[in-house]
Amino acid sequence: GKKDGALKDVQAAAADAAEAGKLFGAGGGNANADDIKKAAEAVSSVSGKQIL
């Protein structure tokens, strides 16, 4: 359903964010891979209805 599609989109975006996080980390940012993973899991656990 629509909800499943929204979660897949969020997970794909989270994967992109993890890649971007590596760049920020190289630039001196405070987030590490574990922080990004926790954020991605938190976002992924939110229902599609809440995201939209």
mmCIF file with all atom_site columns, C-alpha atoms in Angstrom:
data_model
loop_
_atom_site.group_PDB
_atom_site.id
_atom_site.type_symbol
_atom_site.label_atom_id
_atom_site.label_alt_id
_atom_site.label_comp_id
_atom_site.label_asym_id
_atom_site.label_entity_id
_atom_site.label_seq_id
_atom_site.pdbx_PDB_ins_code
_atom_site.Cartn_x
_atom_site.Cartn_y
_atom_site.Cartn_z
_atom_site.occupancy
_atom_site.B_iso_or_equiv
_atom_site.pdbx_formal_charge
_atom_site.auth_seq_id
_atom_site.auth_comp_id
_atom_site.auth_asym_id
_atom_site.auth_atom_id
_atom_site.pdbx_PDB_model_num
ATOM 1  C CA . GLY A 1 1  ? 0.000  0.000  0.000  1.00 0.00 ? 1  GLY A CA 1
ATOM 2  C CA . LYS A 1 2  ? 0.827  3.662  0.079  1.00 0.00 ? 2  LYS A CA 1
ATOM 3  C CA . LYS A 1 3  ? 2.221  3.424  3.608  1.00 0.00 ? 3  LYS A CA 1
ATOM 4  C CA . ASP A 1 4  ? 4.762  0.764  2.585  1.00 0.00 ? 4  ASP A CA 1
ATOM 5  C CA . GLY A 1 5  ? 5.897  2.864  -0.367 1.00 0.00 ? 5  GLY A CA 1
ATOM 6  C CA . ALA A 1 6  ? 6.425  5.876  1.882  1.00 0.00 ? 6  ALA A CA 1
ATOM 7  C CA . LEU A 1 7  ? 8.579  3.844  4.256  1.00 0.00 ? 7  LEU A CA 1
ATOM 8  C CA . LYS A 1 8  ? 10.678 2.533  1.364  1.00 0.00 ? 8  LYS A CA 1
ATOM 9  C CA . ASP A 1 9  ? 11.216 6.120  0.200  1.00 0.00 ? 9  ASP A CA 1
ATOM 10 C CA . VAL A 1 10 ? 12.265 7.163  3.706  1.00 0.00 ? 10 VAL A CA 1
ATOM 11 C CA . GLN A 1 11 ? 14.672 4.238  3.964  1.00 0.00 ? 11 GLN A CA 1
ATOM 12 C CA . ALA A 1 12 ? 16.193 5.146  0.597  1.00 0.00 ? 12 ALA A CA 1
ATOM 13 C CA . ALA A 1 13 ? 16.536 8.767  1.715  1.00 0.00 ? 13 ALA A CA 1
ATOM 14 C CA . ALA A 1 14 ? 18.102 7.594  4.976  1.00 0.00 ? 14 ALA A CA 1
ATOM 15 C CA . ALA A 1 15 ? 20.666 5.585  3.012  1.00 0.00 ? 15 ALA A CA 1
ATOM 16 C CA . ASP A 1 16 ? 21.495 8.722  1.018  1.00 0.00 ? 16 ASP A CA 1
ATOM 17 C CA . ALA A 1 17 ? 21.740 10.683 4.268  1.00 0.00 ? 17 ALA A CA 1
ATOM 18 C CA . ALA A 1 18 ? 24.187 8.113  5.631  1.00 0.00 ? 18 ALA A CA 1
ATOM 19 C CA . GLU A 1 19 ? 26.383 8.666  2.576  1.00 0.00 ? 19 GLU A CA 1
ATOM 20 C CA . ALA A 1 20 ? 26.112 12.433 2.999  1.00 0.00 ? 20 ALA A CA 1
ATOM 21 C CA . GLY A 1 21 ? 26.929 11.982 6.685  1.00 0.00 ? 21 GLY A CA 1
ATOM 22 C CA . LYS A 1 22 ? 30.283 10.491 5.730  1.00 0.00 ? 22 LYS A CA 1
ATOM 23 C CA . LEU A 1 23 ? 31.076 13.701 3.881  1.00 0.00 ? 23 LEU A CA 1
ATOM 24 C CA . PHE A 1 24 ? 29.988 15.852 6.811  1.00 0.00 ? 24 PHE A CA 1
ATOM 25 C CA . GLY A 1 25 ? 32.071 13.667 9.115  1.00 0.00 ? 25 GLY A CA 1
ATOM 26 C CA . ALA A 1 26 ? 35.117 14.228 6.914  1.00 0.00 ? 26 ALA A CA 1
ATOM 27 C CA . GLY A 1 27 ? 34.399 17.950 7.143  1.00 0.00 ? 27 GLY A CA 1
ATOM 28 C CA . GLY A 1 28 ? 34.442 17.938 10.933 1.00 0.00 ? 28 GLY A CA 1
ATOM 29 C CA . GLY A 1 29 ? 30.731 17.367 11.608 1.00 0.00 ? 29 GLY A CA 1
ATOM 30 C CA . ASN A 1 30 ? 29.662 15.842 14.913 1.00 0.00 ? 30 ASN A CA 1
ATOM 31 C CA . ALA A 1 31 ? 27.470 13.021 13.562 1.00 0.00 ? 31 ALA A CA 1
ATOM 32 C CA . ASN A 1 32 ? 29.085 9.623  13.151 1.00 0.00 ? 32 ASN A CA 1
ATOM 33 C CA . ALA A 1 33 ? 27.753 6.573  11.330 1.00 0.00 ? 33 ALA A CA 1
ATOM 34 C CA . ASP A 1 34 ? 26.057 5.232  14.481 1.00 0.00 ? 34 ASP A CA 1
ATOM 35 C CA . ASP A 1 35 ? 24.276 8.558  15.049 1.00 0.00 ? 35 ASP A CA 1
ATOM 36 C CA . ILE A 1 36 ? 23.053 8.556  11.454 1.00 0.00 ? 36 ILE A CA 1
ATOM 37 C CA . LYS A 1 37 ? 21.899 4.942  11.746 1.00 0.00 ? 37 LYS A CA 1
ATOM 38 C CA . LYS A 1 38 ? 19.920 5.753  14.903 1.00 0.00 ? 38 LYS A CA 1
ATOM 39 C CA . ALA A 1 39 ? 18.289 8.730  13.190 1.00 0.00 ? 39 ALA A CA 1
ATOM 40 C CA . ALA A 1 40 ? 17.476 6.632  10.124 1.00 0.00 ? 40 ALA A CA 1
ATOM 41 C CA . GLU A 1 41 ? 15.925 3.908  12.294 1.00 0.00 ? 41 GLU A CA 1
ATOM 42 C CA . ALA A 1 42 ? 13.857 6.480  14.167 1.00 0.00 ? 42 ALA A CA 1
ATOM 43 C CA . VAL A 1 43 ? 12.550 7.979  10.929 1.00 0.00 ? 43 VAL A CA 1
ATOM 44 C CA . SER A 1 44 ? 11.941 4.536  9.427  1.00 0.00 ? 44 SER A CA 1
ATOM 45 C CA . SER A 1 45 ? 9.856  3.514  12.450 1.00 0.00 ? 45 SER A CA 1
ATOM 46 C CA . VAL A 1 46 ? 7.436  6.407  11.946 1.00 0.00 ? 46 VAL A CA 1
ATOM 47 C CA . SER A 1 47 ? 4.384  5.415  9.925  1.00 0.00 ? 47 SER A CA 1
ATOM 48 C CA . GLY A 1 48 ? 3.957  6.748  6.400  1.00 0.00 ? 48 GLY A CA 1
ATOM 49 C CA . LYS A 1 49 ? 0.811  8.564  7.500  1.00 0.00 ? 49 LYS A CA 1
ATOM 50 C CA . GLN A 1 50 ? 2.752  10.555 10.111 1.00 0.00 ? 50 GLN A CA 1
ATOM 51 C CA . ILE A 1 51 ? 5.519  11.422 7.643  1.00 0.00 ? 51 ILE A CA 1
ATOM 52 C CA . LEU A 1 52 ? 3.063  12.711 5.064  1.00 0.00 ? 52 LEU A CA 1
#
